[in-house]
GROMACS .gro file of C-alpha atoms in nm:
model
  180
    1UNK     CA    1   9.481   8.773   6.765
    2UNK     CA    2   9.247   9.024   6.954
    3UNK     CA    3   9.241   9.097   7.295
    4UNK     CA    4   8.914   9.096   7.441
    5UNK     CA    5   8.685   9.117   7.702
    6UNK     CA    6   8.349   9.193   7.749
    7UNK     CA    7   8.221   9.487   7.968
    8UNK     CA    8   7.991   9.816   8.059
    9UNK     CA    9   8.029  10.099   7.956
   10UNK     CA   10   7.979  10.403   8.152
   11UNK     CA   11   7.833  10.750   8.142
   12UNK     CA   12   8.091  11.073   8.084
   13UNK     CA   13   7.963  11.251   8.383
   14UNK     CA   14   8.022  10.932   8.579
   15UNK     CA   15   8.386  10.917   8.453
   16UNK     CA   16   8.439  11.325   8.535
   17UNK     CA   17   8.331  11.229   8.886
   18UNK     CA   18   8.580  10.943   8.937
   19UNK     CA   19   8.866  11.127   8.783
   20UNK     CA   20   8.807  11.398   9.040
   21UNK     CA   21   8.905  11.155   9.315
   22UNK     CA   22   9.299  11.087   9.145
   23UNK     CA   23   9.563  11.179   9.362
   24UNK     CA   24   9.905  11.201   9.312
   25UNK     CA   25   9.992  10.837   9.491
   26UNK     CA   26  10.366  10.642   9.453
   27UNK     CA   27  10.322  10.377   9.277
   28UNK     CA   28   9.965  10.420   9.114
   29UNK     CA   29   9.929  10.421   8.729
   30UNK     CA   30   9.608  10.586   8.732
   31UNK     CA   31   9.335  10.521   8.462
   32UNK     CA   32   9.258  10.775   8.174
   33UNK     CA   33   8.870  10.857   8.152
   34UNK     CA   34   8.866  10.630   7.828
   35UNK     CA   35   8.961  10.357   8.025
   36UNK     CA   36   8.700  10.347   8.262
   37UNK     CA   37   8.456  10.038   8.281
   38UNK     CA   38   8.295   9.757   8.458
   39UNK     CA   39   8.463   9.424   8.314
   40UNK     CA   40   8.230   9.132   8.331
   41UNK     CA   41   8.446   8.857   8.143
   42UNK     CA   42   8.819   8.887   8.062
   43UNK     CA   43   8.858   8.679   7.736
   44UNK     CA   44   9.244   8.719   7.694
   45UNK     CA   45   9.348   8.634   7.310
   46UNK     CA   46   9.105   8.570   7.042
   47UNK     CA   47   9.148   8.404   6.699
   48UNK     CA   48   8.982   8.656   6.455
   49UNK     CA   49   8.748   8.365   6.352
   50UNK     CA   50   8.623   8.282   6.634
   51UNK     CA   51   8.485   8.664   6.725
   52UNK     CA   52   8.132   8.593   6.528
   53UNK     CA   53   8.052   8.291   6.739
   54UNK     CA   54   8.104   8.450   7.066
   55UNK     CA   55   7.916   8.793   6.952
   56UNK     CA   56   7.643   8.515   6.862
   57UNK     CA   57   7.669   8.368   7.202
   58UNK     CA   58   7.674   8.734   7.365
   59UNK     CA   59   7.298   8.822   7.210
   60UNK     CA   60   6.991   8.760   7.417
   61UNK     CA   61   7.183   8.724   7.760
   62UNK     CA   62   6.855   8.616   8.031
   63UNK     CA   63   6.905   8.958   8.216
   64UNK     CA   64   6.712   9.270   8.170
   65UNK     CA   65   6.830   9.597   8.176
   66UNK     CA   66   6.877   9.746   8.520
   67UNK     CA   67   7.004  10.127   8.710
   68UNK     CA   68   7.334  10.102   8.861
   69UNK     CA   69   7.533  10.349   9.119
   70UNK     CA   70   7.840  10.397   9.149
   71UNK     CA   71   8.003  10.461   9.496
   72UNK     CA   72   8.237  10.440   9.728
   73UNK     CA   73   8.621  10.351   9.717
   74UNK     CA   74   8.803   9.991   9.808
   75UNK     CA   75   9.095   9.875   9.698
   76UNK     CA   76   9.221   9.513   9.656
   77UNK     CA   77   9.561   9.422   9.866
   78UNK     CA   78   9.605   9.666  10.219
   79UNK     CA   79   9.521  10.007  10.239
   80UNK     CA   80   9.874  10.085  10.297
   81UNK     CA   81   9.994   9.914  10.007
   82UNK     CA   82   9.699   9.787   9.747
   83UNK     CA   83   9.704   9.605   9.409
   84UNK     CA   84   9.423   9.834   9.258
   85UNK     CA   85   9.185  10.103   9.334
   86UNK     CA   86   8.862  10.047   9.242
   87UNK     CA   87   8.524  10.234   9.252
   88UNK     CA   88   8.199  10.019   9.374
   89UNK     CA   89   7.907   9.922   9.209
   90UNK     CA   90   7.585   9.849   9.374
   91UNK     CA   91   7.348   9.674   9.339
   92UNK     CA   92   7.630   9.405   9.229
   93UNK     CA   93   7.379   9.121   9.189
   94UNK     CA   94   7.242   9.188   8.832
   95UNK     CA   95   7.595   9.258   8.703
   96UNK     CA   96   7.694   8.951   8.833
   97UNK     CA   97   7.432   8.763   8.663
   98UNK     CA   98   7.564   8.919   8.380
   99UNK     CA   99   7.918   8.763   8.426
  100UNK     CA  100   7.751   8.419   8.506
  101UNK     CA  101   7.578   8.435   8.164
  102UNK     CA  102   7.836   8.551   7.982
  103UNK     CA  103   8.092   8.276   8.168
  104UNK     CA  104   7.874   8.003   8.082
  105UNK     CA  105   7.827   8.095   7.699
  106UNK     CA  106   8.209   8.141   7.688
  107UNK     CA  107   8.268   7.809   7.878
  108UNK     CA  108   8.057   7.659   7.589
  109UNK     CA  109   8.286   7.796   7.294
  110UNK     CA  110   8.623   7.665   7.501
  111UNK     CA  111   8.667   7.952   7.683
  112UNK     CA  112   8.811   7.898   8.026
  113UNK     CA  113   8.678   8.074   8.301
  114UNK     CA  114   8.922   8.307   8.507
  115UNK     CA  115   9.020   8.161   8.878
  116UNK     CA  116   8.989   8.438   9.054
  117UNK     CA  117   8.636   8.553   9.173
  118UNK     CA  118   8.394   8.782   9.054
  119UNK     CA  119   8.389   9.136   9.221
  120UNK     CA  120   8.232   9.405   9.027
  121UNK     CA  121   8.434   9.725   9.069
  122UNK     CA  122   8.544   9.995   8.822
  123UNK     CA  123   8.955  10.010   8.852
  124UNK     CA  124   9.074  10.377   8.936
  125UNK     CA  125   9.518  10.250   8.973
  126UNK     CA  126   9.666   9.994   8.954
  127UNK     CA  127   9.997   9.952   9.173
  128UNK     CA  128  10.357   9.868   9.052
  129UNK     CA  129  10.602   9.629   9.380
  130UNK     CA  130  10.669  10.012   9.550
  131UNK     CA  131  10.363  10.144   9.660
  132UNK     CA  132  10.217  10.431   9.872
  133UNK     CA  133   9.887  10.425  10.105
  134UNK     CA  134   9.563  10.483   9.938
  135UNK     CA  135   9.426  10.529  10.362
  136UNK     CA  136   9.350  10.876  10.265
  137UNK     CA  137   9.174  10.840  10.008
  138UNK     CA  138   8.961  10.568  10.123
  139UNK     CA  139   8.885  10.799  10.458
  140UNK     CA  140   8.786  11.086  10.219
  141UNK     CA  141   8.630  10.932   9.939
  142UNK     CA  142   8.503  10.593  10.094
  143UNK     CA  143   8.133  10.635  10.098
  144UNK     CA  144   8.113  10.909   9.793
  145UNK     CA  145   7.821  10.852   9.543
  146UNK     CA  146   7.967  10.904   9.163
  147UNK     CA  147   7.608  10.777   8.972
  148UNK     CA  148   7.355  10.665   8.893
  149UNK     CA  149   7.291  10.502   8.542
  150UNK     CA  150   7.063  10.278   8.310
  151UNK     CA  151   7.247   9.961   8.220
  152UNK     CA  152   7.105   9.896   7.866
  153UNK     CA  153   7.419   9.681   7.662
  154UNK     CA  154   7.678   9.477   7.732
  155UNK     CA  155   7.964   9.573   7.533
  156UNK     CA  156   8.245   9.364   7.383
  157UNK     CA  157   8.564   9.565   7.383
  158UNK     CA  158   8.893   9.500   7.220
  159UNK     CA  159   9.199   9.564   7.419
  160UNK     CA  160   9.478   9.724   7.268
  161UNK     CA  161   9.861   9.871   7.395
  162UNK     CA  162   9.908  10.223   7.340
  163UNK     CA  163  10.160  10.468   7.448
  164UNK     CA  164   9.947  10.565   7.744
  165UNK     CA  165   9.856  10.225   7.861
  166UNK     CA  166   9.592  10.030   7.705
  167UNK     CA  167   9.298  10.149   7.436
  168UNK     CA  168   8.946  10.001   7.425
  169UNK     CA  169   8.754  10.003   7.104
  170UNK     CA  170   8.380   9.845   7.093
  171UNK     CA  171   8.373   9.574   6.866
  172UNK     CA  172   8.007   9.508   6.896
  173UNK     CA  173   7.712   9.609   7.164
  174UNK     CA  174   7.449   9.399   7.292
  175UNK     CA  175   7.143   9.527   7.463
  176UNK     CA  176   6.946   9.398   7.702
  177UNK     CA  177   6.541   9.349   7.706
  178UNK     CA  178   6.354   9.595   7.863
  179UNK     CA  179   6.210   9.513   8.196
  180UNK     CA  180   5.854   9.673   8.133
   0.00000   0.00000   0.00000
């Protein structure tokens, strides 16, 4: 079984930028540059026969490629004691049509769809039961710019544990038309 999902990639300088905003916080299992996306569709396990029919299902998704910033800090849960730390994305409506796509493909090959809603973010921590404020950071980094890149693929990623928390290797990219 894989563990999959399907995402964007982004740019190294873009990751540099949003590693310079870690902090040592209680709690907060900060991400390693490596494991810095955008995930559009969590697929959870996959049979190893079924990963040619949803790469089939993945090509020609109905959006074209698109620019993308990324900026300013949230975090889901309270300030004074969140879930995750994310990074925003705007605008979020294209990458969102992305998800839709994809979640309607998937939904055709038997995948079910997650419950929770769609928020495009890039996760900075997550956050054990004990956890510290992240008010700080929000005050200093809240409305920081980190990017500004093409969005050209899609990119299905396999999710493996490692020693330092979980390793993404591409299994397959799939690009988007051009818009001109």
């Amino acid at each position: 079984m894989h563990r999959l999902f399907f995402g964007l990639d982004l740019p190294a300088d873009i990751k540099q930028r949003l590693l310079g905003v870690y902090a040592p916080i209680y709690g907060a299992k900060w991400q390693s540059l490596e494991q810095l996306h955008i995930t559009l569709l969590f697929l959870g396990k996959v049979e190893p026969d079924r990963i040619s029919a949803l790469c089939d299902a993945a090509r020609d998704l109905p959006v074209e490629a698109f620019e993308l910033d990324v900026s300013g800090l949230g975090c889901f849960g309270q300030a004074r004691s969140p879930r995750n730390l994310w990074a925003g994305v705007q605008p979020p409506d294209p990458v969102a049509a992305l998800h839709w796509a994809l979640r309607s493909r998937m939904a055709g090959l038997g995948f079910a769809p997650e419950r929770r809603s769609f928020r495009p973010h890039v996760t900075l921590a997550r956050f054990k039961k004990q956890r510290g404020s992240v008010e700080g950071l929000l005050d200093d980094h809240g409305e920081s710019v980190f990017g500004h890149f093409a969005v050209s693929d899609v990119v299905l990623f396999e999710s493996n544990q490692g020693r330092g928390g979980s390793v993404y290797t591409v299994i397959e990219r799939f690009p988007l038309p051009d818009p001109h």
